Amino acid sequence: MLKANKLCMRYDDVMALSDLSFTVAPGEIFCLLGQNGAGKTTTINIFLGLIMPTSGEALIDGISAKQKSARDVIAYIPEVVQLYGHLSGLENLDFFSRLAGFIYTEEGLKGLLKKVNLQEEAHQKRLVTYSKGMRQKVGIAIALAKKASYILMDEPTSGLDPKASVEFAELCKELSADNVGILMATHDIFNAVNIGSKIGIMREGKLVQTADTSKISAQQLQELYIKTIN
């Protein structure tokens, strides 16, 4: 599982994270809610090994996120998926799969794109013609290609139209059913309830509330969120 164990992160006189602890089990979708500056992205960056915590530790299947071997089982979907615009979806998937050490036949690549519900007629089109939702699907296909056990996502539903948001939610639930764990930083309360299995509300670097989405509605979460951040 992913495990944050008393993570602290200090930038000069600012505590970006303070004794942050939580776990994300295989197949679980844990959504971190909070205002800008609450520490959500800092948390994700620590699991990605991009920054080192001041104290505490981030573990991936029991191995420190500082170790490359731990990061081999995770994938990252940023708010804007960075792919090569002059390449097609299929070519991007092939390139990034090879970069991670996985080689697929063309049929295998097409199978991965179909699994994330990218329409077949788009497979050979250049990425510059893709919508944000379509680019995300390629990003998730890359995560599947590298056989990631966990996917970290930063504001993945930002800027998606309603249809793309529904498709994204369905895809996350399919990943969960395949035992992929997801840690998602988001501002979107509705999608957090719809997609997530657990919610964590952050404020000033601390996890101040947690909730099971099977026991809370979007309206109740919104009220709890507003009460928590004020």
JSON list of C-alpha atoms in Angstrom, two decimals:
[
{"chain": "A", "resi": 1, "resn": "MET", "atom": "CA", "xyz": [0.00, 0.00, 0.00]},
{"chain": "A", "resi": 2, "resn": "LEU", "atom": "CA", "xyz": [0.91, 3.67, -0.13]},
{"chain": "A", "resi": 3, "resn": "LYS", "atom": "CA", "xyz": [1.64, 4.94, 3.36]},
{"chain": "A", "resi": 4, "resn": "ALA", "atom": "CA", "xyz": [2.33, 8.46, 4.59]},
{"chain": "A", "resi": 5, "resn": "ASN", "atom": "CA", "xyz": [3.88, 8.15, 8.04]},
{"chain": "A", "resi": 6, "resn": "LYS", "atom": "CA", "xyz": [4.02, 11.42, 10.00]},
{"chain": "A", "resi": 7, "resn": "LEU", "atom": "CA", "xyz": [5.20, 13.39, 6.98]},
{"chain": "A", "resi": 8, "resn": "CYS", "atom": "CA", "xyz": [6.50, 16.88, 7.71]},
{"chain": "A", "resi": 9, "resn": "MET", "atom": "CA", "xyz": [7.74, 19.35, 5.13]},
{"chain": "A", "resi": 10, "resn": "ARG", "atom": "CA", "xyz": [9.18, 22.74, 6.03]},
{"chain": "A", "resi": 11, "resn": "TYR", "atom": "CA", "xyz": [10.05, 25.50, 3.58]},
{"chain": "A", "resi": 12, "resn": "ASP", "atom": "CA", "xyz": [11.98, 28.09, 5.60]},
{"chain": "A", "resi": 13, "resn": "ASP", "atom": "CA", "xyz": [9.38, 29.27, 8.15]},
{"chain": "A", "resi": 14, "resn": "VAL", "atom": "CA", "xyz": [6.40, 27.60, 6.43]},
{"chain": "A", "resi": 15, "resn": "MET", "atom": "CA", "xyz": [5.18, 24.13, 7.39]},
{"chain": "A", "resi": 16, "resn": "ALA", "atom": "CA", "xyz": [3.78, 22.72, 4.16]},
{"chain": "A", "resi": 17, "resn": "LEU", "atom": "CA", "xyz": [3.03, 19.37, 5.84]},
{"chain": "A", "resi": 18, "resn": "SER", "atom": "CA", "xyz": [2.68, 18.58, 9.52]},
{"chain": "A", "resi": 19, "resn": "ASP", "atom": "CA", "xyz": [2.50, 15.00, 10.84]},
{"chain": "A", "resi": 20, "resn": "LEU", "atom": "CA", "xyz": [0.54, 13.80, 7.81]},
{"chain": "A", "resi": 21, "resn": "SER", "atom": "CA", "xyz": [-0.43, 10.12, 8.02]},
{"chain": "A", "resi": 22, "resn": "PHE", "atom": "CA", "xyz": [-2.73, 8.01, 5.85]},
{"chain": "A", "resi": 23, "resn": "THR", "atom": "CA", "xyz": [-2.74, 4.82, 3.77]},
{"chain": "A", "resi": 24, "resn": "VAL", "atom": "CA", "xyz": [-4.01, 3.90, 0.32]},
{"chain": "A", "resi": 25, "resn": "ALA", "atom": "CA", "xyz": [-4.64, 0.19, -0.10]},
{"chain": "A", "resi": 26, "resn": "PRO", "atom": "CA", "xyz": [-4.63, -1.65, -3.45]},
{"chain": "A", "resi": 27, "resn": "GLY", "atom": "CA", "xyz": [-7.94, -0.93, -5.21]},
{"chain": "A", "resi": 28, "resn": "GLU", "atom": "CA", "xyz": [-8.67, 2.06, -2.97]},
{"chain": "A", "resi": 29, "resn": "ILE", "atom": "CA", "xyz": [-9.26, 5.56, -4.34]},
{"chain": "A", "resi": 30, "resn": "PHE", "atom": "CA", "xyz": [-8.18, 8.13, -1.76]},
{"chain": "A", "resi": 31, "resn": "CYS", "atom": "CA", "xyz": [-9.10, 11.73, -2.63]},
{"chain": "A", "resi": 32, "resn": "LEU", "atom": "CA", "xyz": [-7.30, 14.61, -0.93]},
{"chain": "A", "resi": 33, "resn": "LEU", "atom": "CA", "xyz": [-9.42, 17.76, -0.76]},
{"chain": "A", "resi": 34, "resn": "GLY", "atom": "CA", "xyz": [-8.16, 21.17, 0.32]},
{"chain": "A", "resi": 35, "resn": "GLN", "atom": "CA", "xyz": [-7.58, 24.74, -0.73]},
{"chain": "A", "resi": 36, "resn": "ASN", "atom": "CA", "xyz": [-4.50, 25.85, -2.66]},
{"chain": "A", "resi": 37, "resn": "GLY", "atom": "CA", "xyz": [-1.53, 25.61, -0.32]},
{"chain": "A", "resi": 38, "resn": "ALA", "atom": "CA", "xyz": [-3.09, 22.91, 1.86]},
{"chain": "A", "resi": 39, "resn": "GLY", "atom": "CA", "xyz": [-0.27, 20.50, 0.99]},
{"chain": "A", "resi": 40, "resn": "LYS", "atom": "CA", "xyz": [-1.92, 18.18, -1.53]},
{"chain": "A", "resi": 41, "resn": "THR", "atom": "CA", "xyz": [0.61, 18.58, -4.34]},
{"chain": "A", "resi": 42, "resn": "THR", "atom": "CA", "xyz": [3.53, 18.52, -1.88]},
{"chain": "A", "resi": 43, "resn": "THR", "atom": "CA", "xyz": [2.27, 15.14, -0.67]},
{"chain": "A", "resi": 44, "resn": "ILE", "atom": "CA", "xyz": [2.11, 13.76, -4.19]},
{"chain": "A", "resi": 45, "resn": "ASN", "atom": "CA", "xyz": [5.57, 15.11, -5.02]},
{"chain": "A", "resi": 46, "resn": "ILE", "atom": "CA", "xyz": [7.03, 13.31, -1.99]},
{"chain": "A", "resi": 47, "resn": "PHE", "atom": "CA", "xyz": [5.55, 10.00, -3.17]},
{"chain": "A", "resi": 48, "resn": "LEU", "atom": "CA", "xyz": [6.97, 10.70, -6.63]},
{"chain": "A", "resi": 49, "resn": "GLY", "atom": "CA", "xyz": [10.40, 11.18, -5.09]},
{"chain": "A", "resi": 50, "resn": "LEU", "atom": "CA", "xyz": [10.64, 14.73, -6.43]},
{"chain": "A", "resi": 51, "resn": "ILE", "atom": "CA", "xyz": [11.14, 16.25, -2.98]},
{"chain": "A", "resi": 52, "resn": "MET", "atom": "CA", "xyz": [12.36, 14.80, 0.31]},
{"chain": "A", "resi": 53, "resn": "PRO", "atom": "CA", "xyz": [10.33, 15.35, 3.48]},
{"chain": "A", "resi": 54, "resn": "THR", "atom": "CA", "xyz": [11.86, 17.21, 6.41]},
{"chain": "A", "resi": 55, "resn": "SER", "atom": "CA", "xyz": [10.84, 14.26, 8.58]},
{"chain": "A", "resi": 56, "resn": "GLY", "atom": "CA", "xyz": [8.60, 11.22, 8.42]},
{"chain": "A", "resi": 57, "resn": "GLU", "atom": "CA", "xyz": [8.45, 8.88, 5.47]},
{"chain": "A", "resi": 58, "resn": "ALA", "atom": "CA", "xyz": [6.43, 7.96, 2.40]},
{"chain": "A", "resi": 59, "resn": "LEU", "atom": "CA", "xyz": [6.32, 4.23, 1.72]},
{"chain": "A", "resi": 60, "resn": "ILE", "atom": "CA", "xyz": [5.28, 2.36, -1.41]},
{"chain": "A", "resi": 61, "resn": "ASP", "atom": "CA", "xyz": [4.64, -1.30, -0.69]},
{"chain": "A", "resi": 62, "resn": "GLY", "atom": "CA", "xyz": [6.89, -0.93, 2.34]},
{"chain": "A", "resi": 63, "resn": "ILE", "atom": "CA", "xyz": [9.78, 0.67, 0.42]},
{"chain": "A", "resi": 64, "resn": "SER", "atom": "CA", "xyz": [10.78, 4.31, 0.86]},
{"chain": "A", "resi": 65, "resn": "ALA", "atom": "CA", "xyz": [9.61, 6.55, -1.99]},
{"chain": "A", "resi": 66, "resn": "LYS", "atom": "CA", "xyz": [13.22, 7.77, -2.09]},
{"chain": "A", "resi": 67, "resn": "GLN", "atom": "CA", "xyz": [14.17, 4.44, -3.69]},
{"chain": "A", "resi": 68, "resn": "LYS", "atom": "CA", "xyz": [13.82, 4.08, -7.45]},
{"chain": "A", "resi": 69, "resn": "SER", "atom": "CA", "xyz": [12.55, 0.52, -7.05]},
{"chain": "A", "resi": 70, "resn": "ALA", "atom": "CA", "xyz": [9.54, 1.87, -5.14]},
{"chain": "A", "resi": 71, "resn": "ARG", "atom": "CA", "xyz": [8.73, 4.38, -7.87]},
{"chain": "A", "resi": 72, "resn": "ASP", "atom": "CA", "xyz": [8.79, 1.65, -10.52]},
{"chain": "A", "resi": 73, "resn": "VAL", "atom": "CA", "xyz": [5.29, 0.59, -9.43]},
{"chain": "A", "resi": 74, "resn": "ILE", "atom": "CA", "xyz": [3.68, 4.04, -9.57]},
{"chain": "A", "resi": 75, "resn": "ALA", "atom": "CA", "xyz": [2.50, 6.30, -12.38]},
{"chain": "A", "resi": 76, "resn": "TYR", "atom": "CA", "xyz": [1.58, 9.97, -12.38]},
{"chain": "A", "resi": 77, "resn": "ILE", "atom": "CA", "xyz": [-1.30, 11.80, -14.10]},
{"chain": "A", "resi": 78, "resn": "PRO", "atom": "CA", "xyz": [-0.79, 15.59, -13.74]},
{"chain": "A", "resi": 79, "resn": "GLU", "atom": "CA", "xyz": [-3.45, 18.24, -14.31]},
{"chain": "A", "resi": 80, "resn": "VAL", "atom": "CA", "xyz": [-2.11, 18.64, -17.86]},
{"chain": "A", "resi": 81, "resn": "VAL", "atom": "CA", "xyz": [-0.74, 15.38, -19.25]},
{"chain": "A", "resi": 82, "resn": "GLN", "atom": "CA", "xyz": [2.58, 16.10, -20.95]},
{"chain": "A", "resi": 83, "resn": "LEU", "atom": "CA", "xyz": [2.80, 14.14, -24.19]},
{"chain": "A", "resi": 84, "resn": "TYR", "atom": "CA", "xyz": [4.28, 14.78, -27.63]},
{"chain": "A", "resi": 85, "resn": "GLY", "atom": "CA", "xyz": [1.80, 16.73, -29.75]},
{"chain": "A", "resi": 86, "resn": "HIS", "atom": "CA", "xyz": [3.34, 15.76, -33.08]},
{"chain": "A", "resi": 87, "resn": "LEU", "atom": "CA", "xyz": [2.97, 12.04, -32.30]},
{"chain": "A", "resi": 88, "resn": "SER", "atom": "CA", "xyz": [-0.25, 10.07, -32.39]},
{"chain": "A", "resi": 89, "resn": "GLY", "atom": "CA", "xyz": [-1.85, 8.55, -29.31]},
{"chain": "A", "resi": 90, "resn": "LEU", "atom": "CA", "xyz": [-0.54, 5.15, -30.37]},
{"chain": "A", "resi": 91, "resn": "GLU", "atom": "CA", "xyz": [2.99, 6.50, -30.94]},
{"chain": "A", "resi": 92, "resn": "ASN", "atom": "CA", "xyz": [3.03, 8.29, -27.57]},
{"chain": "A", "resi": 93, "resn": "LEU", "atom": "CA", "xyz": [1.92, 5.10, -25.83]},
{"chain": "A", "resi": 94, "resn": "ASP", "atom": "CA", "xyz": [4.60, 3.08, -27.63]},
{"chain": "A", "resi": 95, "resn": "PHE", "atom": "CA", "xyz": [7.34, 5.62, -26.83]},
{"chain": "A", "resi": 96, "resn": "PHE", "atom": "CA", "xyz": [6.58, 5.96, -23.11]},
{"chain": "A", "resi": 97, "resn": "SER", "atom": "CA", "xyz": [6.03, 2.21, -22.71]},
{"chain": "A", "resi": 98, "resn": "ARG", "atom": "CA", "xyz": [9.47, 1.53, -24.19]},
{"chain": "A", "resi": 99, "resn": "LEU", "atom": "CA", "xyz": [10.95, 4.24, -21.96]},
{"chain": "A", "resi": 100, "resn": "ALA", "atom": "CA", "xyz": [9.62, 2.29, -18.96]},
{"chain": "A", "resi": 101, "resn": "GLY", "atom": "CA", "xyz": [11.07, -0.95, -20.33]},
{"chain": "A", "resi": 102, "resn": "PHE", "atom": "CA", "xyz": [7.90, -2.49, -21.77]},
{"chain": "A", "resi": 103, "resn": "ILE", "atom": "CA", "xyz": [7.55, -3.39, -25.45]},
{"chain": "A", "resi": 104, "resn": "TYR", "atom": "CA", "xyz": [4.14, -4.11, -26.96]},
{"chain": "A", "resi": 105, "resn": "THR", "atom": "CA", "xyz": [2.95, -5.13, -30.39]},
{"chain": "A", "resi": 106, "resn": "GLU", "atom": "CA", "xyz": [0.72, -2.68, -32.25]},
{"chain": "A", "resi": 107, "resn": "GLU", "atom": "CA", "xyz": [-2.28, -4.83, -31.34]},
{"chain": "A", "resi": 108, "resn": "GLY", "atom": "CA", "xyz": [-1.21, -4.76, -27.71]},
{"chain": "A", "resi": 109, "resn": "LEU", "atom": "CA", "xyz": [-0.96, -0.96, -27.76]},
{"chain": "A", "resi": 110, "resn": "LYS", "atom": "CA", "xyz": [-4.37, -0.68, -29.41]},
{"chain": "A", "resi": 111, "resn": "GLY", "atom": "CA", "xyz": [-5.77, -3.00, -26.75]},
{"chain": "A", "resi": 112, "resn": "LEU", "atom": "CA", "xyz": [-4.52, -0.68, -24.00]},
{"chain": "A", "resi": 113, "resn": "LEU", "atom": "CA", "xyz": [-6.08, 2.37, -25.71]},
{"chain": "A", "resi": 114, "resn": "LYS", "atom": "CA", "xyz": [-9.36, 0.48, -26.09]},
{"chain": "A", "resi": 115, "resn": "LYS", "atom": "CA", "xyz": [-9.24, -0.46, -22.41]},
{"chain": "A", "resi": 116, "resn": "VAL", "atom": "CA", "xyz": [-9.21, 3.23, -21.46]},
{"chain": "A", "resi": 117, "resn": "ASN", "atom": "CA", "xyz": [-12.06, 3.85, -23.93]},
{"chain": "A", "resi": 118, "resn": "LEU", "atom": "CA", "xyz": [-10.14, 6.03, -26.38]},
{"chain": "A", "resi": 119, "resn": "GLN", "atom": "CA", "xyz": [-12.15, 5.89, -29.59]},
{"chain": "A", "resi": 120, "resn": "GLU", "atom": "CA", "xyz": [-10.40, 3.82, -32.24]},
{"chain": "A", "resi": 121, "resn": "GLU", "atom": "CA", "xyz": [-10.46, 6.54, -34.88]},
{"chain": "A", "resi": 122, "resn": "ALA", "atom": "CA", "xyz": [-8.28, 8.70, -32.59]},
{"chain": "A", "resi": 123, "resn": "HIS", "atom": "CA", "xyz": [-5.48, 6.16, -32.16]},
{"chain": "A", "resi": 124, "resn": "GLN", "atom": "CA", "xyz": [-3.56, 7.38, -35.21]},
{"chain": "A", "resi": 125, "resn": "LYS", "atom": "CA", "xyz": [-4.36, 11.10, -34.83]},
{"chain": "A", "resi": 126, "resn": "ARG", "atom": "CA", "xyz": [-1.76, 13.54, -33.53]},
{"chain": "A", "resi": 127, "resn": "LEU", "atom": "CA", "xyz": [-2.03, 14.60, -29.88]},
{"chain": "A", "resi": 128, "resn": "VAL", "atom": "CA", "xyz": [-2.46, 18.26, -30.86]},
{"chain": "A", "resi": 129, "resn": "THR", "atom": "CA", "xyz": [-5.98, 17.30, -31.99]},
{"chain": "A", "resi": 130, "resn": "TYR", "atom": "CA", "xyz": [-6.89, 15.67, -28.65]},
{"chain": "A", "resi": 131, "resn": "SER", "atom": "CA", "xyz": [-9.09, 17.12, -25.93]},
{"chain": "A", "resi": 132, "resn": "LYS", "atom": "CA", "xyz": [-7.86, 17.11, -22.34]},
{"chain": "A", "resi": 133, "resn": "GLY", "atom": "CA", "xyz": [-9.99, 14.06, -21.58]},
{"chain": "A", "resi": 134, "resn": "MET", "atom": "CA", "xyz": [-8.48, 12.16, -24.50]},
{"chain": "A", "resi": 135, "resn": "ARG", "atom": "CA", "xyz": [-4.95, 13.07, -23.39]},
{"chain": "A", "resi": 136, "resn": "GLN", "atom": "CA", "xyz": [-5.74, 11.77, -19.90]},
{"chain": "A", "resi": 137, "resn": "LYS", "atom": "CA", "xyz": [-6.85, 8.47, -21.38]},
{"chain": "A", "resi": 138, "resn": "VAL", "atom": "CA", "xyz": [-3.49, 8.10, -23.11]},
{"chain": "A", "resi": 139, "resn": "GLY", "atom": "CA", "xyz": [-1.77, 8.96, -19.82]},
{"chain": "A", "resi": 140, "resn": "ILE", "atom": "CA", "xyz": [-3.74, 6.24, -18.04]},
{"chain": "A", "resi": 141, "resn": "ALA", "atom": "CA", "xyz": [-2.98, 3.78, -20.85]},
{"chain": "A", "resi": 142, "resn": "ILE", "atom": "CA", "xyz": [0.72, 4.51, -20.26]},
{"chain": "A", "resi": 143, "resn": "ALA", "atom": "CA", "xyz": [0.23, 3.75, -16.56]},
{"chain": "A", "resi": 144, "resn": "LEU", "atom": "CA", "xyz": [-1.39, 0.42, -17.50]},
{"chain": "A", "resi": 145, "resn": "ALA", "atom": "CA", "xyz": [1.40, -0.32, -19.97]},
{"chain": "A", "resi": 146, "resn": "LYS", "atom": "CA", "xyz": [4.04, 0.04, -17.25]},
{"chain": "A", "resi": 147, "resn": "LYS", "atom": "CA", "xyz": [1.89, -2.19, -14.99]},
{"chain": "A", "resi": 148, "resn": "ALA", "atom": "CA", "xyz": [1.62, 0.47, -12.28]},
{"chain": "A", "resi": 149, "resn": "SER", "atom": "CA", "xyz": [0.15, -0.73, -8.99]},
{"chain": "A", "resi": 150, "resn": "TYR", "atom": "CA", "xyz": [-0.67, 2.84, -7.92]},
{"chain": "A", "resi": 151, "resn": "ILE", "atom": "CA", "xyz": [-1.55, 5.98, -9.86]},
{"chain": "A", "resi": 152, "resn": "LEU", "atom": "CA", "xyz": [-1.05, 9.46, -8.40]},
{"chain": "A", "resi": 153, "resn": "MET", "atom": "CA", "xyz": [-3.29, 12.17, -9.85]},
{"chain": "A", "resi": 154, "resn": "ASP", "atom": "CA", "xyz": [-3.16, 15.95, -9.39]},
{"chain": "A", "resi": 155, "resn": "GLU", "atom": "CA", "xyz": [-6.42, 17.80, -10.23]},
{"chain": "A", "resi": 156, "resn": "PRO", "atom": "CA", "xyz": [-7.32, 15.29, -12.98]},
{"chain": "A", "resi": 157, "resn": "THR", "atom": "CA", "xyz": [-10.91, 16.53, -13.43]},
{"chain": "A", "resi": 158, "resn": "SER", "atom": "CA", "xyz": [-10.01, 20.23, -13.76]},
{"chain": "A", "resi": 159, "resn": "GLY", "atom": "CA", "xyz": [-11.26, 21.57, -17.09]},
{"chain": "A", "resi": 160, "resn": "LEU", "atom": "CA", "xyz": [-13.11, 18.41, -18.12]},
{"chain": "A", "resi": 161, "resn": "ASP", "atom": "CA", "xyz": [-16.57, 18.77, -19.62]},
{"chain": "A", "resi": 162, "resn": "PRO", "atom": "CA", "xyz": [-19.41, 16.77, -17.98]},
{"chain": "A", "resi": 163, "resn": "LYS", "atom": "CA", "xyz": [-19.17, 13.86, -20.46]},
{"chain": "A", "resi": 164, "resn": "ALA", "atom": "CA", "xyz": [-15.40, 13.58, -20.01]},
{"chain": "A", "resi": 165, "resn": "SER", "atom": "CA", "xyz": [-15.82, 13.76, -16.20]},
{"chain": "A", "resi": 166, "resn": "VAL", "atom": "CA", "xyz": [-18.26, 10.83, -16.28]},
{"chain": "A", "resi": 167, "resn": "GLU", "atom": "CA", "xyz": [-15.93, 8.81, -18.52]},
{"chain": "A", "resi": 168, "resn": "PHE", "atom": "CA", "xyz": [-13.00, 9.60, -16.21]},
{"chain": "A", "resi": 169, "resn": "ALA", "atom": "CA", "xyz": [-14.97, 8.47, -13.14]},
{"chain": "A", "resi": 170, "resn": "GLU", "atom": "CA", "xyz": [-15.91, 5.21, -14.83]},
{"chain": "A", "resi": 171, "resn": "LEU", "atom": "CA", "xyz": [-12.30, 4.59, -15.82]},
{"chain": "A", "resi": 172, "resn": "CYS", "atom": "CA", "xyz": [-11.09, 5.18, -12.25]},
{"chain": "A", "resi": 173, "resn": "LYS", "atom": "CA", "xyz": [-13.65, 2.71, -10.96]},
{"chain": "A", "resi": 174, "resn": "GLU", "atom": "CA", "xyz": [-12.45, 0.14, -13.50]},
{"chain": "A", "resi": 175, "resn": "LEU", "atom": "CA", "xyz": [-8.86, 0.68, -12.33]},
{"chain": "A", "resi": 176, "resn": "SER", "atom": "CA", "xyz": [-10.01, 0.21, -8.73]},
{"chain": "A", "resi": 177, "resn": "ALA", "atom": "CA", "xyz": [-11.77, -3.03, -9.68]},
{"chain": "A", "resi": 178, "resn": "ASP", "atom": "CA", "xyz": [-8.45, -4.19, -11.17]},
{"chain": "A", "resi": 179, "resn": "ASN", "atom": "CA", "xyz": [-6.83, -3.57, -7.75]},
{"chain": "A", "resi": 180, "resn": "VAL", "atom": "CA", "xyz": [-4.98, -0.38, -8.77]},
{"chain": "A", "resi": 181, "resn": "GLY", "atom": "CA", "xyz": [-4.68, 2.08, -5.88]},
{"chain": "A", "resi": 182, "resn": "ILE", "atom": "CA", "xyz": [-5.26, 5.77, -6.65]},
{"chain": "A", "resi": 183, "resn": "LEU", "atom": "CA", "xyz": [-4.18, 8.85, -4.69]},
{"chain": "A", "resi": 184, "resn": "MET", "atom": "CA", "xyz": [-5.92, 11.91, -6.11]},
{"chain": "A", "resi": 185, "resn": "ALA", "atom": "CA", "xyz": [-5.53, 15.58, -5.18]},
{"chain": "A", "resi": 186, "resn": "THR", "atom": "CA", "xyz": [-8.62, 17.53, -6.17]},
{"chain": "A", "resi": 187, "resn": "HIS", "atom": "CA", "xyz": [-10.84, 20.55, -5.55]},
{"chain": "A", "resi": 188, "resn": "ASP", "atom": "CA", "xyz": [-13.86, 18.80, -7.02]},
{"chain": "A", "resi": 189, "resn": "ILE", "atom": "CA", "xyz": [-16.13, 17.72, -4.17]},
{"chain": "A", "resi": 190, "resn": "PHE", "atom": "CA", "xyz": [-18.75, 16.06, -6.41]},
{"chain": "A", "resi": 191, "resn": "ASN", "atom": "CA", "xyz": [-16.22, 13.96, -8.28]},
{"chain": "A", "resi": 192, "resn": "ALA", "atom": "CA", "xyz": [-14.40, 13.10, -5.05]},
{"chain": "A", "resi": 193, "resn": "VAL", "atom": "CA", "xyz": [-17.59, 11.57, -3.67]},
{"chain": "A", "resi": 194, "resn": "ASN", "atom": "CA", "xyz": [-18.46, 9.95, -6.99]},
{"chain": "A", "resi": 195, "resn": "ILE", "atom": "CA", "xyz": [-15.01, 8.51, -7.69]},
{"chain": "A", "resi": 196, "resn": "GLY", "atom": "CA", "xyz": [-13.35, 8.05, -4.30]},
{"chain": "A", "resi": 197, "resn": "SER", "atom": "CA", "xyz": [-13.69, 5.35, -1.71]},
{"chain": "A", "resi": 198, "resn": "LYS", "atom": "CA", "xyz": [-12.16, 7.59, 0.97]},
{"chain": "A", "resi": 199, "resn": "ILE", "atom": "CA", "xyz": [-11.88, 11.36, 1.35]},
{"chain": "A", "resi": 200, "resn": "GLY", "atom": "CA", "xyz": [-9.24, 13.27, 3.29]},
{"chain": "A", "resi": 201, "resn": "ILE", "atom": "CA", "xyz": [-9.63, 17.00, 3.90]},
{"chain": "A", "resi": 202, "resn": "MET", "atom": "CA", "xyz": [-6.36, 18.91, 4.32]},
{"chain": "A", "resi": 203, "resn": "ARG", "atom": "CA", "xyz": [-5.80, 22.29, 5.92]},
{"chain": "A", "resi": 204, "resn": "GLU", "atom": "CA", "xyz": [-2.44, 23.99, 6.38]},
{"chain": "A", "resi": 205, "resn": "GLY", "atom": "CA", "xyz": [-0.53, 20.76, 5.83]},
{"chain": "A", "resi": 206, "resn": "LYS", "atom": "CA", "xyz": [-2.62, 18.65, 8.17]},
{"chain": "A", "resi": 207, "resn": "LEU", "atom": "CA", "xyz": [-5.21, 15.97, 7.50]},
{"chain": "A", "resi": 208, "resn": "VAL", "atom": "CA", "xyz": [-8.07, 17.33, 9.57]},
{"chain": "A", "resi": 209, "resn": "GLN", "atom": "CA", "xyz": [-10.98, 15.13, 8.44]},
{"chain": "A", "resi": 210, "resn": "THR", "atom": "CA", "xyz": [-11.46, 11.76, 6.78]},
{"chain": "A", "resi": 211, "resn": "ALA", "atom": "CA", "xyz": [-14.66, 10.24, 5.45]},
{"chain": "A", "resi": 212, "resn": "ASP", "atom": "CA", "xyz": [-15.87, 7.04, 3.82]},
{"chain": "A", "resi": 213, "resn": "THR", "atom": "CA", "xyz": [-17.75, 7.94, 0.63]},
{"chain": "A", "resi": 214, "resn": "SER", "atom": "CA", "xyz": [-20.27, 5.16, 1.22]},
{"chain": "A", "resi": 215, "resn": "LYS", "atom": "CA", "xyz": [-21.39, 7.06, 4.34]},
{"chain": "A", "resi": 216, "resn": "ILE", "atom": "CA", "xyz": [-21.47, 10.66, 3.12]},
{"chain": "A", "resi": 217, "resn": "SER", "atom": "CA", "xyz": [-23.28, 12.55, 0.35]},
{"chain": "A", "resi": 218, "resn": "ALA", "atom": "CA", "xyz": [-21.85, 15.33, -1.81]},
{"chain": "A", "resi": 219, "resn": "GLN", "atom": "CA", "xyz": [-23.95, 17.85, 0.12]},
{"chain": "A", "resi": 220, "resn": "GLN", "atom": "CA", "xyz": [-22.74, 16.55, 3.49]},
{"chain": "A", "resi": 221, "resn": "LEU", "atom": "CA", "xyz": [-19.13, 16.57, 2.27]},
{"chain": "A", "resi": 222, "resn": "GLN", "atom": "CA", "xyz": [-19.49, 20.13, 1.01]},
{"chain": "A", "resi": 223, "resn": "GLU", "atom": "CA", "xyz": [-20.82, 21.25, 4.40]},
{"chain": "A", "resi": 224, "resn": "LEU", "atom": "CA", "xyz": [-18.02, 19.39, 6.21]},
{"chain": "A", "resi": 225, "resn": "TYR", "atom": "CA", "xyz": [-15.43, 20.86, 3.85]},
{"chain": "A", "resi": 226, "resn": "ILE", "atom": "CA", "xyz": [-16.61, 24.45, 4.29]},
{"chain": "A", "resi": 227, "resn": "LYS", "atom": "CA", "xyz": [-16.80, 24.00, 8.07]},
{"chain": "A", "resi": 228, "resn": "THR", "atom": "CA", "xyz": [-13.29, 22.49, 8.12]},
{"chain": "A", "resi": 229, "resn": "ILE", "atom": "CA", "xyz": [-11.47, 25.11, 6.05]},
{"chain": "A", "resi": 230, "resn": "ASN", "atom": "CA", "xyz": [-13.09, 28.15, 7.72]}
]
